Coordinates of C-alpha atoms in Angstrom, one line a residue:
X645 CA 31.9 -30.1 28.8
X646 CA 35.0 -28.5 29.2
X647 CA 38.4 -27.9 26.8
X648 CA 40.8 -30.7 27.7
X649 CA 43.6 -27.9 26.9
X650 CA 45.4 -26.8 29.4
X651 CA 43.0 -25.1 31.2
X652 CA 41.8 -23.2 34.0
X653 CA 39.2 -24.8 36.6
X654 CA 38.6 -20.9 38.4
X655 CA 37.0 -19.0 35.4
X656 CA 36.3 -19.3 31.7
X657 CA 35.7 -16.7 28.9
X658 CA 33.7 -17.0 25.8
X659 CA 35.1 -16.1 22.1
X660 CA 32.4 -13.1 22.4
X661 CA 34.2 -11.5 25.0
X662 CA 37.5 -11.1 23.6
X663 CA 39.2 -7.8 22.8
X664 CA 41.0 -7.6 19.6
X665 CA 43.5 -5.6 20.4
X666 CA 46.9 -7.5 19.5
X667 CA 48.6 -6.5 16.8
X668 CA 51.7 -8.3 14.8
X669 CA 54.9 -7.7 17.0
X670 CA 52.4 -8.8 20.4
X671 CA 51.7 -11.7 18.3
X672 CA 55.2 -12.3 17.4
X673 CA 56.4 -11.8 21.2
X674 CA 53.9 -14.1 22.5
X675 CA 55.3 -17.3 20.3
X676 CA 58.6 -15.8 20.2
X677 CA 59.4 -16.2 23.9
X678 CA 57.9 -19.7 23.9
X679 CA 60.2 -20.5 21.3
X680 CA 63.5 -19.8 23.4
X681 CA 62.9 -21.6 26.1
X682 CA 65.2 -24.5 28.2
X683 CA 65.6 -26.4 24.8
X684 CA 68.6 -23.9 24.2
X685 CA 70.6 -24.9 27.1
X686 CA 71.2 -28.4 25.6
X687 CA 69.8 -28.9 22.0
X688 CA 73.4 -27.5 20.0
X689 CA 75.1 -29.9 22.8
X690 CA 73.4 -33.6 21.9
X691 CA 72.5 -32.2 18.5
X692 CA 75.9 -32.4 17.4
X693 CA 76.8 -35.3 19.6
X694 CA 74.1 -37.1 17.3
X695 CA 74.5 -35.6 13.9
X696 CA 78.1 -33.8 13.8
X697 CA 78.9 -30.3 12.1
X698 CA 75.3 -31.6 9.9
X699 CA 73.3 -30.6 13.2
X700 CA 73.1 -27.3 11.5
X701 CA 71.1 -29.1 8.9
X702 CA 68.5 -31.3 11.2
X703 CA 67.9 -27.6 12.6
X704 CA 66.8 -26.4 8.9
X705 CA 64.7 -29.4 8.5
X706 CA 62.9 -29.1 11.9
X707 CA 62.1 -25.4 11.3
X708 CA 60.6 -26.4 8.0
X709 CA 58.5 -28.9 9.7
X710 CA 57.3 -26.8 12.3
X711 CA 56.1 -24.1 10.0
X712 CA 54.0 -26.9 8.1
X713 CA 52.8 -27.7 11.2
X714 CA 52.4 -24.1 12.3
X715 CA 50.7 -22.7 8.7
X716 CA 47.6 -25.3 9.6
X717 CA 47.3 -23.7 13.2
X718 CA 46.5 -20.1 11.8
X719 CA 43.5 -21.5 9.5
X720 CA 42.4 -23.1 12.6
X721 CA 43.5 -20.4 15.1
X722 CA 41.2 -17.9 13.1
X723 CA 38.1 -20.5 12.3
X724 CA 38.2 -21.3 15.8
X725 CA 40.0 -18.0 18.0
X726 CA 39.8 -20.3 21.3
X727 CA 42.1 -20.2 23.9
X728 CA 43.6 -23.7 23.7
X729 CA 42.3 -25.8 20.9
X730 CA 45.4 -28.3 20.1
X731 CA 43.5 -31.5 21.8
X732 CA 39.8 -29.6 21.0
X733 CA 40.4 -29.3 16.9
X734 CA 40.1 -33.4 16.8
X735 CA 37.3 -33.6 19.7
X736 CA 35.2 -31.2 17.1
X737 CA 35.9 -32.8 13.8
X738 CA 35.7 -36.8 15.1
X739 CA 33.6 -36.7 18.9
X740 CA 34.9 -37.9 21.7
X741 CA 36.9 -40.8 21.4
X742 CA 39.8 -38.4 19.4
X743 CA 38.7 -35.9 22.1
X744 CA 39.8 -38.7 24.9
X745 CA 42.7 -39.5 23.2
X746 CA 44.7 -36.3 21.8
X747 CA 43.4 -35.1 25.3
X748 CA 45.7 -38.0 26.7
X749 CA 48.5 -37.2 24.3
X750 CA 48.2 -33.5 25.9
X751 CA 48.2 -34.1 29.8
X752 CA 51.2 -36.9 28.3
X753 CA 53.1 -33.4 26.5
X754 CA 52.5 -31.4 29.7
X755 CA 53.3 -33.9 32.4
X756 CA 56.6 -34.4 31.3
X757 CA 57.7 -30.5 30.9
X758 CA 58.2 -30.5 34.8
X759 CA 60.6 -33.6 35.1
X760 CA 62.6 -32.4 32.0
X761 CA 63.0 -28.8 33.3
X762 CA 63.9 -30.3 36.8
X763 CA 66.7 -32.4 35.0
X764 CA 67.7 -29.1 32.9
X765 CA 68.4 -27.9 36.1
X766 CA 70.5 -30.8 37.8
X767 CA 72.6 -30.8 34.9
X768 CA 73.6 -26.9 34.7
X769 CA 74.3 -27.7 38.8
X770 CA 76.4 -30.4 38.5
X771 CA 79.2 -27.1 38.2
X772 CA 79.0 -27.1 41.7
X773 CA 80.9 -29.5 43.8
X774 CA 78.1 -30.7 46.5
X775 CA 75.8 -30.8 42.9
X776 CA 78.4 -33.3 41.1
X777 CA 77.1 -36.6 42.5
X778 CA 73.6 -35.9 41.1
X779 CA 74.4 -37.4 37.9
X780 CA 76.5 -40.1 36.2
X781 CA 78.7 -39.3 33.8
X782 CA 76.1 -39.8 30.8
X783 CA 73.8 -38.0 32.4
X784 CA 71.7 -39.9 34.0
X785 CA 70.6 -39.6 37.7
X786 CA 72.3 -41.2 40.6
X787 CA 70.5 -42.2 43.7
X788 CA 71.3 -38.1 45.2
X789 CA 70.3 -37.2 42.0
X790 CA 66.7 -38.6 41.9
X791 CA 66.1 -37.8 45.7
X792 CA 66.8 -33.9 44.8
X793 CA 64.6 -34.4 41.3
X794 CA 61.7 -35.5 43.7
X795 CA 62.4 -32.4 46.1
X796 CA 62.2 -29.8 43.2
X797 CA 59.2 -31.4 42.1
X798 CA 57.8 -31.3 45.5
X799 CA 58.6 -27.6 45.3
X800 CA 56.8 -27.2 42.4
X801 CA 54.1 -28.5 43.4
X802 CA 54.1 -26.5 46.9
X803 CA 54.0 -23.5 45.1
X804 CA 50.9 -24.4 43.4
X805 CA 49.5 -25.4 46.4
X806 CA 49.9 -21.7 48.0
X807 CA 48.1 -20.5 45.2
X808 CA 51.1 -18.7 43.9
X809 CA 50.0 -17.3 40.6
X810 CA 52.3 -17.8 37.5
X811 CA 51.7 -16.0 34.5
X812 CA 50.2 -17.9 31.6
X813 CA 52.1 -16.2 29.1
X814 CA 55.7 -14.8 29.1
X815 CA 55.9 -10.9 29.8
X816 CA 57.8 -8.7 27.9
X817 CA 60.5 -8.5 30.4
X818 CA 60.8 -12.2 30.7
X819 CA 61.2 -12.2 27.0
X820 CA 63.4 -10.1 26.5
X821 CA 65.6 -11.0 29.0
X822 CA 65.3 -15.3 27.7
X823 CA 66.9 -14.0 24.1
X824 CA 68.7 -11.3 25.3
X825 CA 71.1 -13.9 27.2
X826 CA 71.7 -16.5 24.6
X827 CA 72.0 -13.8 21.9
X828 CA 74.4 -12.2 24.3
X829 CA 76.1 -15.7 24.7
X830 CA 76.3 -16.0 20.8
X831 CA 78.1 -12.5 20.3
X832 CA 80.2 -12.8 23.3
X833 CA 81.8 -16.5 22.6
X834 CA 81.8 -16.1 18.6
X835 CA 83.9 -12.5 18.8
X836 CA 86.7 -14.1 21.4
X837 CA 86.2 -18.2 20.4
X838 CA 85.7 -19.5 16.6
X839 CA 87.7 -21.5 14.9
X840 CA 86.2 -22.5 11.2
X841 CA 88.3 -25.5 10.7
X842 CA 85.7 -27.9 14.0
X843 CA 83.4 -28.1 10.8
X844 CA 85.4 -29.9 8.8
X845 CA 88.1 -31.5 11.0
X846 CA 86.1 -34.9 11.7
X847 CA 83.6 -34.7 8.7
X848 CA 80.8 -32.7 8.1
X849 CA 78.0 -35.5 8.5
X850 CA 80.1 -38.2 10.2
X851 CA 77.1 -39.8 10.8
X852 CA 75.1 -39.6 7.7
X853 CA 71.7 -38.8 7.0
X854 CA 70.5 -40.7 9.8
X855 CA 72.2 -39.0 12.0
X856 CA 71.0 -35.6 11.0
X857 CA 67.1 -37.1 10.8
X858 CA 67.7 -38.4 14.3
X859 CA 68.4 -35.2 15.5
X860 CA 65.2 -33.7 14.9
X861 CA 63.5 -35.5 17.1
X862 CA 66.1 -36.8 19.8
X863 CA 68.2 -33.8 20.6
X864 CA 65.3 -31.4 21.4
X865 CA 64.9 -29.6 18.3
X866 CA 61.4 -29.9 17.4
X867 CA 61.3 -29.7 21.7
X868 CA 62.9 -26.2 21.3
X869 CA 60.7 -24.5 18.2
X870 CA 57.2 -26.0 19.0
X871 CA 56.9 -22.5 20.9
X872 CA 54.8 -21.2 17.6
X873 CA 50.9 -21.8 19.0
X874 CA 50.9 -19.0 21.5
X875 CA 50.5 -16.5 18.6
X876 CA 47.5 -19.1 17.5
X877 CA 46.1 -19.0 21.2
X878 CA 45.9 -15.3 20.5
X879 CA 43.7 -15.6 17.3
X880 CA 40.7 -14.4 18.7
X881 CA 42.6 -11.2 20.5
X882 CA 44.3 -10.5 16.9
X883 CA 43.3 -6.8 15.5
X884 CA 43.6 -8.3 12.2
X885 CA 43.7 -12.4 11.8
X886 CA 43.9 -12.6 8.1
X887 CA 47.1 -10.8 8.0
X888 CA 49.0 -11.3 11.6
X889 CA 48.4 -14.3 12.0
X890 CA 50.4 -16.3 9.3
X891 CA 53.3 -13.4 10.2
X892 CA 53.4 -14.4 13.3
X893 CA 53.5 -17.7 12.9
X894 CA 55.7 -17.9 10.2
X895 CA 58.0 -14.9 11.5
X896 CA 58.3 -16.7 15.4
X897 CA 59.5 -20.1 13.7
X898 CA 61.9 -18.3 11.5
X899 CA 63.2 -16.1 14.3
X900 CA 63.8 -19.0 16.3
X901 CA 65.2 -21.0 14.3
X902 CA 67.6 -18.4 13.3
X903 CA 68.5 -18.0 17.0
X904 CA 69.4 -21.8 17.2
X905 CA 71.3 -22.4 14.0
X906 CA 73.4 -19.2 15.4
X907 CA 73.4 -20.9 18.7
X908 CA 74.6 -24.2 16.8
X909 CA 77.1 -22.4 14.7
X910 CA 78.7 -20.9 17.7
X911 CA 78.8 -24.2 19.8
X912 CA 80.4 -25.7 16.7
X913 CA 82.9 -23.3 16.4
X914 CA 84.0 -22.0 20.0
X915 CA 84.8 -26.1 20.6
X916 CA 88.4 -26.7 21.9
X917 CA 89.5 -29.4 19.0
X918 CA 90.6 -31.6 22.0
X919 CA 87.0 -31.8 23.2
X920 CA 85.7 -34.0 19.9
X921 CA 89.6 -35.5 19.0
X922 CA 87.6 -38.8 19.6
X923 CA 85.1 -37.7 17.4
X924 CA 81.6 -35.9 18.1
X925 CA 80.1 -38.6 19.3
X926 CA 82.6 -38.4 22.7
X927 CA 82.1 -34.7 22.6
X928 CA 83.7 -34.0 26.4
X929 CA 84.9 -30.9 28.1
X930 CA 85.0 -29.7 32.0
X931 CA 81.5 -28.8 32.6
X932 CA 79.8 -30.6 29.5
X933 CA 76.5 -31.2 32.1
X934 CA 75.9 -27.9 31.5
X935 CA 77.4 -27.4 27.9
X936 CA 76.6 -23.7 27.6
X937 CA 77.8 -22.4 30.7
X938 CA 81.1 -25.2 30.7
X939 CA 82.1 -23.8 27.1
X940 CA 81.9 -20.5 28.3
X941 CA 84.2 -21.4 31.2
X942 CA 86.8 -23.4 29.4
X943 CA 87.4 -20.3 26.4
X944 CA 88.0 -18.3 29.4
X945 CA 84.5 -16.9 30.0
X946 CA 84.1 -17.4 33.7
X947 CA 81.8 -14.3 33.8
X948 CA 79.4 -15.2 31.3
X949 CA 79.5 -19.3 32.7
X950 CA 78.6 -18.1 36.1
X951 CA 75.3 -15.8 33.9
X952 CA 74.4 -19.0 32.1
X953 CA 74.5 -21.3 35.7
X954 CA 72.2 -18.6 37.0
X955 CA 70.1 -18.7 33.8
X956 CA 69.9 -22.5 33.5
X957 CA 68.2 -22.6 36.7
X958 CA 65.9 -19.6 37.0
X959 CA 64.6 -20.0 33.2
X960 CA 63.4 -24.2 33.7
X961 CA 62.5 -23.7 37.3
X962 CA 60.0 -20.7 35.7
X963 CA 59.1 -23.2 32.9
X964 CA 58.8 -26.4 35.6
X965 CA 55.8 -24.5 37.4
X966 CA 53.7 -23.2 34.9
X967 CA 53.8 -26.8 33.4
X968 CA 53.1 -28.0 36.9
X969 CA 50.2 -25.9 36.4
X970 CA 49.4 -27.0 33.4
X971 CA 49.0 -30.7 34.1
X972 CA 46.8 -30.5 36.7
X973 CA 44.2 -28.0 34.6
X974 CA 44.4 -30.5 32.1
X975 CA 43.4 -33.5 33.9
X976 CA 40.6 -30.9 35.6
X977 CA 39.4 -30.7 31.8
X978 CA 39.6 -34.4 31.4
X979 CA 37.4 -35.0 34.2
X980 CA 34.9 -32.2 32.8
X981 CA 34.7 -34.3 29.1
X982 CA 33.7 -37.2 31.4
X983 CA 37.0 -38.9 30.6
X984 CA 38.3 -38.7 33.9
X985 CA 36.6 -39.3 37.8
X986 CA 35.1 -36.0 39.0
X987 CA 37.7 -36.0 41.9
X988 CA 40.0 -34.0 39.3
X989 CA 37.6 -31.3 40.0
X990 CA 38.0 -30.7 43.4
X991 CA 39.6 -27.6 44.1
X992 CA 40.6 -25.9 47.3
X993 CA 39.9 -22.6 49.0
X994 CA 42.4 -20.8 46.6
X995 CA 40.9 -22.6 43.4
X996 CA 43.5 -24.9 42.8
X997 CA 42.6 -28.3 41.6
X998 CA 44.4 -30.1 44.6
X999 CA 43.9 -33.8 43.5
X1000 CA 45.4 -33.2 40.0
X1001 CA 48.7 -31.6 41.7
X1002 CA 48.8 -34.6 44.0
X1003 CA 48.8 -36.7 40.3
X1004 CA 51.2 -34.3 38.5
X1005 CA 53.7 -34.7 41.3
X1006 CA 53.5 -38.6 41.4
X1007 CA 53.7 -38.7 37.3
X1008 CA 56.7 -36.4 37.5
X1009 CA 58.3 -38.8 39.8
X1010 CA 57.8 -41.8 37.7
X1011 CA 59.4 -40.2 34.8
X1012 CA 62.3 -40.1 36.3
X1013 CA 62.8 -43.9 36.2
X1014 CA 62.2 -44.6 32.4
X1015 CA 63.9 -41.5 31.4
X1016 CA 66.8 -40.6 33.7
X1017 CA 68.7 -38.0 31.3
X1018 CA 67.4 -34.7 29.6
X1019 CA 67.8 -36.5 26.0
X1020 CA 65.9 -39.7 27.0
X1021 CA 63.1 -37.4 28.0
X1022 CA 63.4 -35.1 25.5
X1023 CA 62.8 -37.4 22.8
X1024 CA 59.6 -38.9 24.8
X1025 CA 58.3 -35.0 25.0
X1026 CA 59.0 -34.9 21.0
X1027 CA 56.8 -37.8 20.6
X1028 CA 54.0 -36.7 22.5
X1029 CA 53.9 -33.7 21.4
X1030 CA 54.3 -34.2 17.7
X1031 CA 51.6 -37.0 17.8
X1032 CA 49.3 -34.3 20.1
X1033 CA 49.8 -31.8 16.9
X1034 CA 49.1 -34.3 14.3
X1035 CA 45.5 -34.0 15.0
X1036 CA 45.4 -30.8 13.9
X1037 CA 46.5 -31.2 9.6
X1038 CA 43.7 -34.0 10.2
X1039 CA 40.9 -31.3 11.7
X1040 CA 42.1 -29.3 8.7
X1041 CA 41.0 -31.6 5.9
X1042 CA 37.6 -32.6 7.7
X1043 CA 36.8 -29.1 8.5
X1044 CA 37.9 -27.7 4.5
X1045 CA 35.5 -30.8 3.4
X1046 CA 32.8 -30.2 5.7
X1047 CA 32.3 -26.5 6.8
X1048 CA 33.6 -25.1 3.6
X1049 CA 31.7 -21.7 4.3
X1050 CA 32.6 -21.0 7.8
X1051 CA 34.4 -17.6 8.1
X1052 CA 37.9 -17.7 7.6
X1053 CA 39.9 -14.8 8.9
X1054 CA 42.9 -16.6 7.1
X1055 CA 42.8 -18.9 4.7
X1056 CA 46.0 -21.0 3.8
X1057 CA 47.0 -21.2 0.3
X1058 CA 47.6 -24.7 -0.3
X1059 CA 45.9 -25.7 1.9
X1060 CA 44.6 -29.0 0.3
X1061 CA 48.4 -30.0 0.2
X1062 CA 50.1 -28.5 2.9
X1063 CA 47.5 -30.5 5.8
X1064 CA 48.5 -33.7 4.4
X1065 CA 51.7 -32.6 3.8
X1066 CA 51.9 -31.7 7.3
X1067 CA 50.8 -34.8 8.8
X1068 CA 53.1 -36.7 7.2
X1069 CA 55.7 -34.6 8.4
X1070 CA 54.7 -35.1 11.8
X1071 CA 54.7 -39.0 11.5
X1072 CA 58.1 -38.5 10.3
X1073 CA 59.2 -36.8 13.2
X1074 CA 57.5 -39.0 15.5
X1075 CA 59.4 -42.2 13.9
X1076 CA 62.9 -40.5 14.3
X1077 CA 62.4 -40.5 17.8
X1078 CA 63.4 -43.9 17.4
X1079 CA 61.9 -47.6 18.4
X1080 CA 62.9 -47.7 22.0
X1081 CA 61.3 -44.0 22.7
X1082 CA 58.2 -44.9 20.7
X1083 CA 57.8 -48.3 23.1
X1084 CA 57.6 -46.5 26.2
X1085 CA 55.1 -43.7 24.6
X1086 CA 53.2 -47.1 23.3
X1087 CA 52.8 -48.3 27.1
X1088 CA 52.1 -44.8 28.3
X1089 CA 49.4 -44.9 25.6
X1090 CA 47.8 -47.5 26.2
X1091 CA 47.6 -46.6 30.3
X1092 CA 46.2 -44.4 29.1
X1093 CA 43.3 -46.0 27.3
X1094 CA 42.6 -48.2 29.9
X1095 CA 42.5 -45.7 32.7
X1096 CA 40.0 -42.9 31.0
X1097 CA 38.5 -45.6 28.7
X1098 CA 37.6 -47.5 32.1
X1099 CA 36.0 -44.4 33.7
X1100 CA 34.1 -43.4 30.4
X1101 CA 32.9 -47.5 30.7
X1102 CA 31.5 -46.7 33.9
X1103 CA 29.8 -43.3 33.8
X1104 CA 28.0 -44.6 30.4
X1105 CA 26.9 -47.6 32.8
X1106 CA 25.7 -45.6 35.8
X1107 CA 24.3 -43.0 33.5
X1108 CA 26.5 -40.2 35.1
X1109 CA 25.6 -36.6 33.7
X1110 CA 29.1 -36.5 32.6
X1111 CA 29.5 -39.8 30.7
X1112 CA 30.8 -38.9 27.1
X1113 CA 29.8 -39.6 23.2
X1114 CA 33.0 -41.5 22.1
X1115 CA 32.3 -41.5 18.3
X1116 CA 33.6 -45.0 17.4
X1117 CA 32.8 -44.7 13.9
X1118 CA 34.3 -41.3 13.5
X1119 CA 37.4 -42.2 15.5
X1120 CA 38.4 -45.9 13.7
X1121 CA 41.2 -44.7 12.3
X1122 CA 42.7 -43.7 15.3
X1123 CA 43.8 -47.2 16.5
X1124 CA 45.5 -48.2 13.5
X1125 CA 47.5 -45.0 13.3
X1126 CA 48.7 -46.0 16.3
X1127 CA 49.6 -49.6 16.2
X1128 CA 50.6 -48.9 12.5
X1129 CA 53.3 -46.2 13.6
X1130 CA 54.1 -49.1 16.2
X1131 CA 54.7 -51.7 13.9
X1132 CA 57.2 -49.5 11.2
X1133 CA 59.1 -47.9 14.0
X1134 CA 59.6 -51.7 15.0
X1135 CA 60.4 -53.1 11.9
X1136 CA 62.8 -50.0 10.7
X1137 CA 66.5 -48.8 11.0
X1138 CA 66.0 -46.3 14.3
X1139 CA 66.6 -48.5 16.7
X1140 CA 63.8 -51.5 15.4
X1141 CA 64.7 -54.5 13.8
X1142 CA 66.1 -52.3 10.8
X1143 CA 64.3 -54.6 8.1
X1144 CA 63.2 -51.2 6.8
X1145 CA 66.0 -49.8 4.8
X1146 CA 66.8 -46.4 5.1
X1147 CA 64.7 -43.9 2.8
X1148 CA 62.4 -47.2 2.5
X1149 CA 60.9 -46.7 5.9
X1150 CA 60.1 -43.1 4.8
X1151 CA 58.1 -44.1 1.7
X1152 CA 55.8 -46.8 4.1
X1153 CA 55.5 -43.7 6.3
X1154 CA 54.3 -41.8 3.3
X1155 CA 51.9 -44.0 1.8
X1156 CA 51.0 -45.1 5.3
X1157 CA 50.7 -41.3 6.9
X1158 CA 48.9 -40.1 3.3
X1159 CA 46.3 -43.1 3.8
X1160 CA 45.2 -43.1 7.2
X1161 CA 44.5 -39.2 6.5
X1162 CA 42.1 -39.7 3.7
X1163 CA 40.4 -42.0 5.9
X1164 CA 40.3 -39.9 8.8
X1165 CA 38.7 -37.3 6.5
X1166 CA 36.3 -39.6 5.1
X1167 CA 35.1 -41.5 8.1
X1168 CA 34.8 -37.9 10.3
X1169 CA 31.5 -37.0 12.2
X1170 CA 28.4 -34.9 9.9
X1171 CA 28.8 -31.1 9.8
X1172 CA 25.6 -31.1 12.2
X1173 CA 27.4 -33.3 14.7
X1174 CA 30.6 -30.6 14.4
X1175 CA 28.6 -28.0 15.4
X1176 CA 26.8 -30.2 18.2
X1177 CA 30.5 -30.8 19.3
X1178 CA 31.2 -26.8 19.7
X1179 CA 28.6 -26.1 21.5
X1180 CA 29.5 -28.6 24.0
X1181 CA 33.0 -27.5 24.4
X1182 CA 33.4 -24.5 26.8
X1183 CA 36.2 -22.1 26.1
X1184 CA 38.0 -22.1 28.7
X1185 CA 41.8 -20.1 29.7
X1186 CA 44.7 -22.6 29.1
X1187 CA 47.9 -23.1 31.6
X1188 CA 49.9 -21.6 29.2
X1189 CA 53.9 -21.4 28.7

């Protein structure tokens, strides 16, 4: 069976046969230049469309988040130094069912990078005349608009097709030159544009604290800083785990975040007060499709606006490709764990996994209809994402409880509270997103279940050598997670039937996050059957960033 992480069908490498060579600053670099990616171009933009001035504040709480989130990788990044490992952590510590499903919520994360990346891109065009019919004026796609979305994806998936390779992590160069250019952005604008008083003129907070908790999740924060695992990916490459590791982590989040409460600051403060006179909520300027590049151009920046049009589509067209990469490897994996038919498999001359391209193309496509804008997508990638992580606090506890004497290389301190902790967090952030994001993840969900569940059905029928052990009994918390998060998100204030008060909501989430963990832990396969479960799993190279 094969990692349903982002891999690689054309070769595979075992943990033995890893060099541990990288030190800190190459661990650093790796999750560093994940970290500043697209979500720059347009996260200070909608966050403070959503939240006001208090953006800055939804960016201190998503950075706090991510490191929870982040500290539980490097335990597991060092117990287990596989490339890959976000959707194999839950397939080792509750069998195959959890390995079907936070596989799912993976190929879900990935296939949606392309179409957001290929919208980042119409946006920042929409500067150019024969560009500015591709969208409406929220930002949604016009009929132009959609027909060139489907090109570029086309493209993407041409290149793939040619067997063009793309690099599975960022090189130096590329990393320095995706922080040199908003950093130079943040110096530049701030020295010639800042004007203190677009903090305070129209409130702080004008939307309250729901305003700066739906930010986290809607705008693209936690879109822009979940960057961190690439230092994780590296654990088993690390010179020294037990020390670089948690650095790394920790020290990539914080860099990042830094970078983007900068960015926010900046945005903030380089504003023209006529652009939010109608307050933040009809934030509008000449260029706002591409906010970066448009502010630059309306303080009188024309230079650096014509850097940033030039960065906004080089950067997600980069980003649009690997991903493209990336979805098709994981549906290859998929079909390796049994969960999906073995025409996934097939590859061409070149190694390319032909029928999974054909798939990501068509599942880009159809994301453009539900989710027209960047933000609408956006807060669909938050969701998927988040819930993909959330298996990991849960692997945590299981594996703390029932391999207590594997070798650590780190060991969190805390660690008993900081995996709950964590997971809570992460439920959090996935109910932000709001009810009406949450539906359509629900729907893609459950395609989901009926499309691999149906397959597993019938190669555990026809006795296939393939067919997988789905763990029912170790996975039966799964499904009431699900339908549970379902049911509050519907019944609260962001954008449900608001019966919930606010603050209310987050205590049921609490209890509710805090319970289905210790059940999770309880109910988790034997220590025997975890070890079963890593043998079966080939390690495997993932897609990457």
């Amino acid at each position: 069976m094969a990692s349903v992480d982002e891999i690689a069908p054309e070769r595979a490498r075992t943990s033995g046969s890893l060099r541990r060579d990288v030190g800190l600053i190459g661990l650093m670099w790796a999750s560093v230049g994940s970290i500043i990616g697209s979500g720059w171009l347009y996260g200070a933009q909608k966050a403070v469309v959503v939240a006001g001035p208090a953006a800055l504040i939804s960016w201190i709480i998503g950075a706090v988040a991510v490191v929870l989130l982040a500290l539980v990788h490097a335990e597991l990044g060092g117990l287990f130094p596989v490339a890959g490992g976000t959707a194999r952590y839950p397939h080792y510590a509750f069998g195959g069912l959890a390995g079907m499903s936070f596989g799912w919520f993976s190929w879900l994360q990935a296939a949606t990078v392309a179409p957001i990346e290929v919208e980042a891109m119409i946006g920042y065009a929409g500067h150019w005349s024969w560009a500015q019919g591709f969208q409406h004026a929220n930002g949604t796609l016009t009929t132009s608009g959609f027909i060139v979305a489907v090109v570029l994806m086309a493209i993407f998936v041409a290149v793939n097709f040619l067997g063009v390779k793309v690099l599975a992590h960022t090189n130096s160069a590329a990393t320095w030159w995706k922080i040199a250019v908003p950093l130079g952005a943040i110096f530049v604008i701030a020295a010639t544009n800042f004007h203190p008083h677009n903090f305070t003129s129209q409130g702080f907070a004008p939307f309250g604290a729901k305003g700066v908790l739906s930010a986290i999740s809607t705008s693209g924060i936690i879109f822009a800083l979940l960057g961190f695992e690439q230092a994780i990916q590296l654990a088993g490459e690390s010179r020294n785990p037990k020390r670089d590791l948690p650095r790394a982590t920790i020290g990539s989040v914080v860099i990042g975040a830094v970078i983007y409460v900068l960015l926010q600051v900046v945005y903030i403060g380089a504003l023209p007060l006529a652009s939010f006179a109608h307050g933040w909520a009809k934030l509008d300027y000449a260029g706002i499709s591409g906010p970066w590049a448009g502010l630059a151009t309306v303080v009188g920046l024309g230079w650096l606006g014509w850097v940033l049009y030039a960065d906004a589509i080089i950067s997600p067209g980069g980003t649009g490709l690997i991903y493209t990469t990336s979805t098709s490897r994981i549906s290859y994996g998929l079909s390796k764990n049994g969960y999906a038919p073995r025409l996934f498999e097939k590859t061409d001359g070149r190694g390319v996994p032909w029928f999974g391209l054909i798939i990501s193309f068509v599942t880009g496509v159809i994301c453009f209809l539900p989710f027209p804008s960047w933000q609408e997508l956006v807060s669909f990638i938050t969701s998927a994402s988040v819930l993909m992580y959330a298996g990991a606090p849960l692997a945590f506890g299981v594996f703390r409880n029932r391999l207590p004497h594997h070798e650590r290389p780190y060991r969190l301190p805390g660690g008993g509270v900081i995996s709950p902790v964590s997971f809570v967090v992460a439920s959090l952030i996935i109910y932000w997103a709001g009810w009406d994001t949450l539906q359509r993840l629900g729907w893609a969900i459950i395609i989901g279940y009926v499309l691999l569940g149906s397959y597993a059905w019938y190669a555990t029928k026809k006795r296939l050598p393939n067919a997988p052990r789905l763990d029912w009994k170790a996975a039966q918390w799964l499904p009431v997670y699900l339908i549970g998060m379902g049911l509050i998100a519907w019944q609260g204030g962001f954008g449900g039937q608001g019966h919930l008060p606010l603050w209310w909501d987050m205590v049921v989430i609490t209890a509710f996050s805090l319970g289905i963990y210790y059940w999770a832990r309880a109910t988790a396969v034997s220590s025997e059957a975890i070890e079963q479960n890593i043998e079966e799993v080939a390690v495997v190279d993932e897609g990457g960033h």
